[in-house]
Tab-separated table of C-alpha atoms and ligand atoms in Angstrom:
chain	number	residue	atom	x	y	z
A	1067	UNK	CA	44.739	0.022	-37.657
A	1068	UNK	CA	41.286	-0.276	-39.215
A	1069	UNK	CA	40.230	2.438	-41.600
A	1070	UNK	CA	38.099	3.045	-44.683
A	1071	UNK	CA	39.829	4.601	-47.777
A	1072	UNK	CA	37.226	6.438	-49.824
A	1073	UNK	CA	38.229	6.822	-53.528
A	1074	UNK	CA	36.553	10.065	-54.536
A	1075	UNK	CA	37.558	9.456	-58.120
A	1076	UNK	CA	35.261	6.317	-57.991
A	1077	UNK	CA	32.441	8.592	-56.666
A	1078	UNK	CA	33.022	10.951	-59.574
A	1079	UNK	CA	33.144	8.196	-62.092
A	1080	UNK	CA	29.911	6.684	-60.852
A	1081	UNK	CA	28.105	10.010	-60.704
A	1082	UNK	CA	29.114	10.699	-64.333
A	1083	UNK	CA	28.053	7.083	-65.351
A	1084	UNK	CA	24.616	7.596	-63.613
A	1085	UNK	CA	24.207	11.046	-65.121
A	1086	UNK	CA	24.829	9.634	-68.614
A	1087	UNK	CA	22.367	6.883	-67.795
A	1088	UNK	CA	19.796	9.389	-66.648
A	1089	UNK	CA	20.216	10.805	-70.201
A	1090	UNK	CA	19.323	14.415	-69.594
A	1091	UNK	CA	17.406	14.064	-66.322
A	1092	UNK	CA	18.943	15.710	-63.229
A	1093	UNK	CA	20.797	13.665	-60.580
A	1094	UNK	CA	19.935	13.911	-56.890
A	1095	UNK	CA	22.752	12.177	-55.151
A	1096	UNK	CA	21.399	10.201	-52.129
A	1097	UNK	CA	23.843	11.023	-49.308
A	1098	UNK	CA	21.781	9.767	-46.290
A	1099	UNK	CA	23.399	7.871	-43.532
A	1100	UNK	CA	26.652	9.808	-43.877
A	1101	UNK	CA	26.757	9.229	-47.498
A	1102	UNK	CA	26.083	5.511	-46.961
A	1103	UNK	CA	29.152	5.426	-44.500
A	1104	UNK	CA	31.508	7.305	-47.003
A	1105	UNK	CA	31.251	10.808	-45.412
A	1106	UNK	CA	28.293	12.878	-46.587
A	1107	UNK	CA	30.080	16.145	-47.061
A	1108	UNK	CA	32.978	14.794	-49.098
A	1109	UNK	CA	30.599	12.561	-51.384
A	1110	UNK	CA	28.357	15.532	-51.755
A	1111	UNK	CA	31.188	17.885	-53.105
A	1112	UNK	CA	32.413	15.268	-55.485
A	1113	UNK	CA	29.013	14.298	-56.714
A	1114	UNK	CA	27.994	17.965	-57.313
A	1115	UNK	CA	31.310	18.470	-59.232
A	1116	UNK	CA	30.551	15.614	-61.585
A	1117	UNK	CA	26.918	15.782	-62.657
A	1118	UNK	CA	24.651	15.801	-59.550
A	1119	UNK	CA	22.616	18.943	-58.963
A	1120	UNK	CA	20.496	17.907	-55.928
A	1121	UNK	CA	21.235	16.158	-52.637
A	1122	UNK	CA	18.870	13.673	-50.927
A	1123	UNK	CA	19.015	12.984	-47.158
A	1124	UNK	CA	16.448	11.616	-44.521
A	1125	UNK	CA	16.664	13.932	-41.507
A	1126	UNK	CA	16.955	17.602	-40.743
A	1127	UNK	CA	20.297	16.860	-38.920
A	1128	UNK	CA	21.736	15.267	-42.088
A	1129	UNK	CA	20.694	18.225	-44.261
A	1130	UNK	CA	22.056	20.788	-41.683
A	1131	UNK	CA	25.364	18.821	-41.640
A	1132	UNK	CA	25.594	19.379	-45.401
A	1133	UNK	CA	24.810	23.125	-45.065
A	1134	UNK	CA	27.465	23.398	-42.312
A	1135	UNK	CA	29.899	21.727	-44.598
A	1136	UNK	CA	29.405	24.673	-46.934
A	1137	UNK	CA	27.193	23.040	-49.539
A	1138	UNK	CA	24.719	25.277	-51.188
A	1139	UNK	CA	23.031	23.047	-53.724
A	1140	UNK	CA	19.286	22.148	-53.337
A	1141	UNK	CA	18.792	19.489	-50.725
A	1142	UNK	CA	15.647	17.410	-50.098
A	1143	UNK	CA	14.889	15.738	-46.666
A	1144	UNK	CA	12.257	13.061	-46.301
A	1145	UNK	CA	12.005	11.568	-42.987
A	1146	UNK	CA	10.582	13.442	-39.867
A	1147	UNK	CA	7.597	13.478	-37.572
A	1148	UNK	CA	4.836	16.016	-38.395
A	1149	UNK	CA	5.390	17.471	-34.837
A	1150	UNK	CA	9.012	18.205	-35.453
A	1151	UNK	CA	9.987	21.871	-35.620
A	1152	UNK	CA	11.322	22.367	-39.043
A	1153	UNK	CA	12.122	26.147	-38.961
A	1154	UNK	CA	15.874	25.272	-39.508
A	1155	UNK	CA	14.897	23.634	-42.702
A	1156	UNK	CA	13.124	26.598	-44.104
A	1157	UNK	CA	15.945	29.087	-42.780
A	1158	UNK	CA	18.598	26.771	-44.656
A	1159	UNK	CA	16.732	26.377	-47.862
A	1160	UNK	CA	16.154	22.720	-47.258
A	1161	UNK	CA	13.290	21.150	-49.281
A	1162	UNK	CA	10.890	18.923	-47.241
A	1163	UNK	CA	9.042	15.874	-48.438
A	1164	UNK	CA	5.375	16.099	-47.421
A	1165	UNK	CA	3.142	12.981	-47.085
A	1166	UNK	CA	0.158	14.271	-44.893
A	1167	UNK	CA	-2.096	17.290	-44.449
A	1168	UNK	CA	-0.710	17.473	-40.864
A	1169	UNK	CA	2.779	17.833	-42.205
A	1170	UNK	CA	1.725	20.510	-44.524
A	1171	UNK	CA	0.170	22.459	-41.782
A	1172	UNK	CA	3.199	22.074	-39.587
A	1173	UNK	CA	5.215	23.544	-42.444
A	1174	UNK	CA	2.881	26.320	-42.932
A	1175	UNK	CA	3.345	27.462	-39.309
A	1176	UNK	CA	7.137	27.079	-39.650
A	1177	UNK	CA	6.807	29.450	-42.758
A	1178	UNK	CA	4.788	32.015	-40.647
A	1179	UNK	CA	7.352	31.909	-37.784
A	1180	UNK	CA	10.347	32.265	-40.067
A	1181	UNK	CA	8.868	34.464	-42.737
A	1182	UNK	CA	10.233	31.989	-45.312
A	1183	UNK	CA	8.401	30.007	-47.941
A	1184	UNK	CA	8.598	26.097	-47.371
A	1185	UNK	CA	10.015	24.067	-50.498
A	1186	UNK	CA	7.667	21.101	-50.597
A	1187	UNK	CA	7.878	17.790	-52.470
A	1188	UNK	CA	4.606	16.001	-52.374
A	1189	UNK	CA	5.146	12.431	-51.747
A	1190	UNK	CA	2.848	9.727	-53.103
A	1191	UNK	CA	2.673	6.174	-51.842
A	1192	UNK	CA	2.295	4.336	-55.072
A	1193	UNK	CA	2.685	0.741	-53.594
A	1194	UNK	CA	5.764	0.687	-51.249
A	1195	UNK	CA	3.465	1.413	-48.187
A	1196	UNK	CA	6.211	3.325	-46.294
A	1197	UNK	CA	6.137	7.027	-46.572
A	1198	UNK	CA	3.849	8.884	-48.949
A	1199	UNK	CA	-0.050	9.745	-49.172
A	1200	UNK	CA	-1.939	6.775	-50.612
A	1201	UNK	CA	-4.362	7.502	-53.404
A	1202	UNK	CA	-7.379	8.044	-51.190
A	1203	UNK	CA	-5.591	10.751	-49.309
A	1204	UNK	CA	-4.135	12.445	-52.297
A	1205	UNK	CA	-7.117	14.780	-52.909
A	1206	UNK	CA	-7.093	16.285	-49.547
A	1207	UNK	CA	-3.205	16.623	-49.605
A	1208	UNK	CA	-3.511	18.522	-52.931
A	1209	UNK	CA	-6.378	20.798	-51.885
A	1210	UNK	CA	-4.364	21.801	-48.707
A	1211	UNK	CA	-1.209	22.225	-50.685
A	1212	UNK	CA	-2.807	24.509	-53.266
A	1213	UNK	CA	-4.414	26.520	-50.549
A	1214	UNK	CA	-1.031	26.927	-48.598
A	1215	UNK	CA	0.659	27.640	-51.878
A	1216	UNK	CA	-1.860	30.376	-52.749
A	1217	UNK	CA	-1.350	31.900	-49.282
A	1218	UNK	CA	2.343	32.145	-50.143
A	1219	UNK	CA	3.488	29.795	-47.397
A	1220	UNK	CA	4.752	26.930	-49.390
A	1221	UNK	CA	6.093	26.471	-52.795
A	1222	UNK	CA	5.203	23.091	-54.403
A	1223	UNK	CA	8.542	22.022	-56.003
A	1224	UNK	CA	7.959	18.373	-56.883
A	1225	UNK	CA	5.693	15.367	-56.918
A	1226	UNK	CA	7.458	12.321	-56.172
A	1227	UNK	CA	7.438	8.582	-55.103
A	1228	UNK	CA	9.764	5.711	-54.272
A	1229	UNK	CA	9.852	2.165	-55.966
A	1230	UNK	CA	9.623	-0.908	-54.074
A	1231	UNK	CA	11.334	-3.237	-56.598
A	1232	UNK	CA	13.161	-1.793	-59.616
A	1233	UNK	CA	15.549	-4.690	-60.084
A	1234	UNK	CA	13.072	-6.594	-62.424
A	1235	UNK	CA	11.580	-4.702	-65.194
A	1236	UNK	CA	8.821	-7.273	-65.643
A	1237	UNK	CA	7.744	-7.221	-62.094
A	1238	UNK	CA	4.043	-6.639	-61.992
A	1239	UNK	CA	4.267	-4.660	-58.751
A	1240	UNK	CA	6.586	-2.282	-60.599
A	1241	UNK	CA	4.148	-1.814	-63.466
A	1242	UNK	CA	1.428	-1.178	-60.873
A	1243	UNK	CA	3.403	1.545	-59.122
A	1244	UNK	CA	4.117	3.264	-62.491
A	1245	UNK	CA	0.447	3.290	-63.350
A	1246	UNK	CA	-0.372	4.620	-59.784
A	1247	UNK	CA	2.184	7.391	-60.221
A	1248	UNK	CA	0.667	8.375	-63.584
A	1249	UNK	CA	-2.703	8.737	-61.888
A	1250	UNK	CA	-1.270	10.843	-58.901
A	1251	UNK	CA	0.573	13.160	-61.488
A	1252	UNK	CA	-2.690	13.591	-63.436
A	1253	UNK	CA	-4.602	14.403	-60.144
A	1254	UNK	CA	-1.874	16.977	-59.322
A	1255	UNK	CA	-2.319	18.637	-62.595
A	1256	UNK	CA	-6.122	18.713	-62.298
A	1257	UNK	CA	-5.744	20.263	-58.918
A	1258	UNK	CA	-3.815	23.034	-60.443
A	1259	UNK	CA	-0.427	21.930	-59.212
A	1260	UNK	CA	2.146	22.774	-61.752
A	1261	UNK	CA	5.049	20.958	-60.014
A	1262	UNK	CA	8.158	21.769	-61.803
A	1263	UNK	CA	9.877	18.473	-60.794
A	1264	UNK	CA	8.836	14.857	-60.871
A	1265	UNK	CA	11.120	12.236	-59.435
A	1266	UNK	CA	10.997	8.403	-58.819
A	1267	UNK	CA	14.093	6.429	-59.795
A	1268	UNK	CA	16.493	4.730	-57.529
A	1269	UNK	CA	19.881	3.271	-58.581
A	1270	UNK	CA	18.355	0.219	-60.238
A	1271	UNK	CA	15.831	2.287	-62.024
A	1272	UNK	CA	18.301	4.851	-63.262
A	1273	UNK	CA	20.326	2.155	-64.855
A	1274	UNK	CA	17.547	0.150	-66.632
A	1275	UNK	CA	14.170	1.848	-66.451
A	1276	UNK	CA	14.241	5.029	-68.739
A	1277	UNK	CA	10.476	5.409	-68.147
A	1278	UNK	CA	11.113	6.294	-64.553
A	1279	UNK	CA	13.636	9.046	-64.996
A	1280	UNK	CA	11.319	12.049	-65.299
A	1281	UNK	CA	13.138	15.278	-64.303
A	1282	UNK	CA	15.481	14.021	-61.434
A	1283	UNK	CA	16.785	10.576	-60.503
A	1284	UNK	CA	17.765	9.499	-56.991
A	1285	UNK	CA	20.710	7.113	-57.004
A	1286	UNK	CA	22.071	5.986	-53.683
A	1287	UNK	CA	23.886	2.576	-53.672
A	1288	UNK	CA	25.336	2.993	-57.286
A	1289	UNK	CA	26.953	6.225	-56.431
A	1290	UNK	CA	29.214	4.210	-53.950
A	1291	UNK	CA	29.804	1.614	-56.575
A	1292	UNK	CA	27.825	-1.550	-55.732
A	1293	UNK	CA	26.120	-2.867	-58.538
A	1294	UNK	CA	22.341	-2.563	-57.767
A	1295	UNK	CA	20.986	-5.319	-60.158
A	1296	UNK	CA	21.960	-8.925	-59.327
A	1297	UNK	CA	23.867	-10.550	-62.083
A	1298	UNK	CA	24.279	-7.389	-64.072
A	1299	UNK	CA	27.350	-5.030	-64.150
A	1300	UNK	CA	27.219	-1.409	-65.356
A	1301	UNK	CA	30.946	-0.539	-64.801
A	1302	UNK	CA	30.424	1.128	-61.336
A	1303	UNK	CA	33.574	1.406	-59.292
A	1304	UNK	CA	33.422	0.499	-55.550
A	1305	UNK	CA	34.429	3.625	-53.560
A	1306	UNK	CA	35.298	2.199	-50.199
A	1307	UNK	CA	38.231	-0.062	-49.229
A	1308	UNK	CA	38.085	-1.228	-45.711
A	1309	UNK	CA	41.534	-2.055	-44.534
A	1310	UNK	CA	43.364	-3.051	-41.476
A	1311	UNK	CA	46.775	-4.453	-40.332
A	1312	UNK	CA	47.902	-7.611	-38.815
A	1313	UNK	CA	48.889	-6.797	-35.258
A	1314	UNK	CA	49.948	-10.255	-34.063
A	1315	UNK	CA	50.698	-13.663	-35.545
A	1316	UNK	CA	51.201	-17.151	-33.964
A	1317	UNK	CA	51.947	-20.576	-35.198
A	1318	UNK	CA	49.605	-23.112	-33.509
A	1319	UNK	CA	49.256	-26.921	-33.747
A	1320	UNK	CA	46.228	-28.877	-34.718
A	1321	UNK	CA	43.395	-28.956	-32.185
A	1322	UNK	CA	43.766	-25.383	-31.156
A	1323	UNK	CA	40.556	-23.618	-30.285
A	1324	UNK	CA	40.136	-20.067	-31.803
A	1325	UNK	CA	38.129	-17.110	-30.427
A	1326	UNK	CA	35.068	-17.264	-28.233
A	1327	UNK	CA	32.953	-20.333	-27.919
A	1328	UNK	CA	33.603	-23.796	-29.396
A	1329	UNK	CA	33.106	-22.704	-32.991
A	1330	UNK	CA	36.506	-23.268	-34.506
A	1331	UNK	CA	39.269	-25.760	-33.892
A	1332	UNK	CA	42.291	-25.894	-36.134
A	1333	UNK	CA	42.757	-29.321	-37.896
A	1334	UNK	CA	46.467	-28.649	-38.760
A	1335	UNK	CA	49.416	-26.740	-37.914
A	1336	UNK	CA	48.794	-23.156	-39.072
A	1337	UNK	CA	49.511	-19.441	-38.622
A	1338	UNK	CA	46.839	-17.411	-37.070
A	1339	UNK	CA	46.813	-13.543	-37.584
A	1340	UNK	CA	44.993	-11.099	-35.358
A	1341	UNK	CA	43.129	-8.353	-37.160
A	1342	UNK	CA	41.811	-5.379	-35.029
A	1343	UNK	CA	38.389	-5.052	-36.733
A	1344	UNK	CA	35.198	-6.477	-35.179
A	1345	UNK	CA	31.580	-5.995	-35.180
A	1346	UNK	CA	31.841	-2.607	-33.710
A	1347	UNK	CA	33.836	-1.632	-36.774
A	1348	UNK	CA	31.307	-3.102	-39.193
A	1349	UNK	CA	32.377	-6.759	-39.616
A	1350	UNK	CA	29.080	-8.525	-39.216
A	1351	UNK	CA	29.182	-11.039	-36.321
A	1352	UNK	CA	27.332	-13.634	-38.524
A	1353	UNK	CA	30.467	-13.857	-40.923
A	1354	UNK	CA	32.576	-15.765	-38.494
A	1355	UNK	CA	33.852	-18.871	-40.246
A	1356	UNK	CA	32.242	-17.680	-43.501
A	1357	UNK	CA	34.069	-14.588	-44.706
A	1358	UNK	CA	37.632	-13.927	-46.048
A	1359	UNK	CA	39.943	-11.075	-45.969
A	1360	UNK	CA	42.897	-10.447	-48.349
A	1361	UNK	CA	46.480	-10.386	-46.801
A	1362	UNK	CA	49.207	-9.769	-49.520
A	1363	UNK	CA	46.671	-10.624	-52.230
A	1364	UNK	CA	46.005	-13.969	-50.640
A	1365	UNK	CA	42.463	-14.693	-49.193
A	1366	UNK	CA	42.416	-15.917	-45.663
A	1367	UNK	CA	39.356	-17.059	-43.897
A	1368	UNK	CA	38.081	-15.435	-40.635
A	1369	UNK	CA	38.150	-18.328	-38.194
A	1370	UNK	CA	36.003	-18.512	-35.187
A	1371	UNK	CA	33.511	-15.845	-33.838
A	1372	UNK	CA	33.887	-12.283	-34.814
A	1373	UNK	CA	34.388	-10.319	-31.649
A	1374	UNK	CA	33.557	-6.586	-30.935
A	1375	UNK	CA	36.939	-5.328	-31.861
A	1376	UNK	CA	38.925	-8.186	-33.540
A	1377	UNK	CA	39.026	-11.208	-35.744
A	1378	UNK	CA	41.321	-14.210	-35.990
A	1379	UNK	CA	42.334	-15.068	-39.509
A	1380	UNK	CA	43.811	-18.362	-40.614
A	1381	UNK	CA	46.825	-17.486	-42.847
A	1382	UNK	CA	47.883	-21.150	-43.265
A	1383	UNK	CA	51.486	-21.313	-44.249
A	1384	UNK	CA	51.485	-17.924	-45.776
A	1385	UNK	CA	54.497	-15.700	-44.574
A	1386	UNK	CA	52.300	-13.263	-42.650
A	1387	UNK	CA	53.716	-11.028	-40.242
A	1388	UNK	CA	52.536	-8.263	-37.812
A	1389	UNK	CA	52.356	-5.055	-39.891
A	1390	UNK	CA	51.021	-6.703	-43.110
A	1391	UNK	CA	48.115	-4.820	-44.719
A	1392	UNK	CA	44.702	-6.568	-44.634
A	1393	UNK	CA	42.009	-5.713	-47.118
A	1394	UNK	CA	38.714	-6.567	-45.638
A	1395	UNK	CA	36.966	-5.377	-48.887
A	1396	UNK	CA	37.816	-3.368	-51.773
A	1397	UNK	CA	37.202	-2.912	-55.562
A	1398	UNK	CA	38.289	-6.502	-56.193
A	1399	UNK	CA	40.922	-5.475	-58.481
A	1400	UNK	CA	43.740	-7.380	-56.528
A	1401	UNK	CA	41.605	-10.401	-55.619
A	1402	UNK	CA	40.295	-8.956	-52.375
A	1403	UNK	CA	36.572	-9.431	-51.505
A	1404	UNK	CA	34.118	-6.829	-52.672
A	1405	UNK	CA	31.404	-5.409	-50.481
A	1406	UNK	CA	28.848	-7.296	-52.549
A	1407	UNK	CA	30.547	-10.598	-51.415
A	1408	UNK	CA	30.460	-9.433	-47.947
A	1409	UNK	CA	26.722	-8.714	-48.207
A	1410	UNK	CA	26.273	-12.381	-49.418
A	1411	UNK	CA	28.288	-13.778	-46.657
A	1412	UNK	CA	26.173	-11.755	-44.150
A	1413	UNK	CA	22.940	-12.514	-45.754
A	1414	UNK	CA	22.178	-8.817	-46.468
A	1415	UNK	CA	22.694	-6.045	-49.046
A	1416	UNK	CA	25.685	-3.819	-49.723
A	1417	UNK	CA	23.831	-0.919	-48.293
A	1418	UNK	CA	23.814	-2.477	-44.841
A	1419	UNK	CA	27.434	-3.493	-44.948
A	1420	UNK	CA	28.587	0.139	-46.017
A	1421	UNK	CA	26.245	1.904	-43.569
A	1422	UNK	CA	27.370	-0.481	-40.739
A	1423	UNK	CA	31.090	0.595	-40.779
A	1424	UNK	CA	31.651	1.972	-37.216
A	1425	UNK	CA	31.941	5.457	-36.314
A	1426	UNK	CA	35.435	4.797	-34.824
A	1427	UNK	CA	36.822	3.803	-38.251
A	1428	UNK	CA	38.662	6.848	-39.606
A	1429	UNK	CA	37.502	7.802	-43.130
A	1430	UNK	CA	40.369	8.816	-45.404
A	1431	UNK	CA	39.274	10.439	-48.627
A	1432	UNK	CA	41.619	10.546	-51.438
A	1433	UNK	CA	41.673	11.630	-55.115
A	1434	UNK	CA	44.240	11.438	-57.891
A	1435	UNK	CA	42.073	13.752	-60.106
A	1436	UNK	CA	41.550	16.448	-57.450
A	1437	UNK	CA	44.332	15.930	-54.918
A	1438	UNK	CA	43.247	18.852	-52.817
A	1439	UNK	CA	40.002	16.944	-51.884
A	1440	UNK	CA	42.279	14.408	-50.077
A	1441	UNK	CA	41.470	14.473	-46.333
A	1442	UNK	CA	41.107	12.510	-43.273
A	1443	UNK	CA	38.185	12.543	-40.877
A	1444	UNK	CA	39.560	10.684	-37.952
A	1445	UNK	CA	37.731	10.012	-34.640
A	1446	UNK	CA	40.888	8.653	-33.119
A	1447	UNK	CA	44.256	9.872	-34.500
A	1448	UNK	CA	45.578	11.712	-37.535
A	1449	UNK	CA	46.628	9.620	-40.490
A	1450	UNK	CA	49.749	10.607	-42.353
A	1451	UNK	CA	49.250	11.397	-46.040
A	1452	UNK	CA	51.877	8.879	-46.958
A	1453	UNK	CA	49.743	6.260	-45.441
A	1454	UNK	CA	46.619	7.177	-47.392
A	1455	UNK	CA	47.243	5.911	-50.900
A	1456	UNK	CA	46.342	2.386	-51.120
A	1457	UNK	CA	49.142	0.362	-52.606
B	1693	PLP	C1	17.627	5.421	-50.123
B	1693	PLP	C2	16.763	6.021	-51.092
B	1693	PLP	C3	17.100	6.146	-52.447
B	1693	PLP	C4	18.295	5.567	-53.081
B	1693	PLP	O1	18.095	4.214	-53.105
B	1693	PLP	P1	19.190	3.147	-53.892
B	1693	PLP	O2	18.434	1.830	-54.046
B	1693	PLP	O3	20.266	2.898	-52.841
B	1693	PLP	O4	19.549	3.781	-55.104
B	1693	PLP	C5	16.406	6.804	-53.233
B	1693	PLP	N1	15.217	7.441	-52.799
B	1693	PLP	C6	14.817	7.370	-51.573
B	1693	PLP	C7	13.456	7.854	-51.003
B	1693	PLP	C8	15.592	6.559	-50.597
B	1693	PLP	O5	15.204	6.542	-49.264
């Protein structure tokens, strides 16, 4: 049925490519949202074996999942409420991003309770207006951080920020953010913060803005092989193939309505193929009558509405039969759509397509370079090894 094949060799290749591009800076592999849907533990292991030295996630839950998976590398988490209890972060050596005095004080209490030192990355808002302390708040944040550091409750490990738009090097907003980041780093030094690490770059910045690399870069989407800069290709390899199986075909005449609603009626005799993948699996509902899948290397359009669990595909006069493999997206090498094409069909980005793959879709990890990493995490049924390797 429907499953996601994850090519760990592609993750390895992309990590190496990003590490080369970072040119001496360290790599923090961003594995939030279950490794952008690819399986956070498996992706982390592979990235760490091929040039990454840090992992980045949003929540404590995500960070703890990595520790439960046996991962011992440094981890940074950056999204939580200041009233959340973060004792588990300290106990498990998980660094925490801090954007406010309240959060610093919460962490200090966690340090007192646990007898641990909190590893802190001070986050500046340099123009994205999401997380981070704005410049006016930075002096108070620094004063409190230095006080708690001197009390032995926190260790200031980094100063960092996040870019709003790294796709266009000439973007004036980007230049303003870089200038603001310089001021924030200068203020930190003046306050007596000798932060050992500075980090700023996301995928697009790793690939084309060396002035953003500092000590660590934080690629997300590029790790998974989607090209982050429109119109440019850096040789990344898409890691996920979303595949399914034709489970029924039928020959119908012209004038046949297909799927819910009045949205599609055949205009000729044709073969319809039923594919058990719907919006609960991550096929965006908006892509009905817009997207295509590949069956036997031939692109066939999805006709009519995408349902929760299934779509109908117009196979025309192709000799499609039940049991045929359907590639919803892949690396494009055999003519199948890529995740970037799906993003365009759905009017979104590759990130949303990848993180939208449903939890009921088994993730099948394979590697030719490191065959013992091959595994299946299946919520429904075990998958035989023989079925795993894409043909
Ligand atoms: C998601 C995220 C990244 C990765 O961004 P990409 O554009 O996917 O490379 C880096 N840093 C932070 C803070 C993020 O939230």
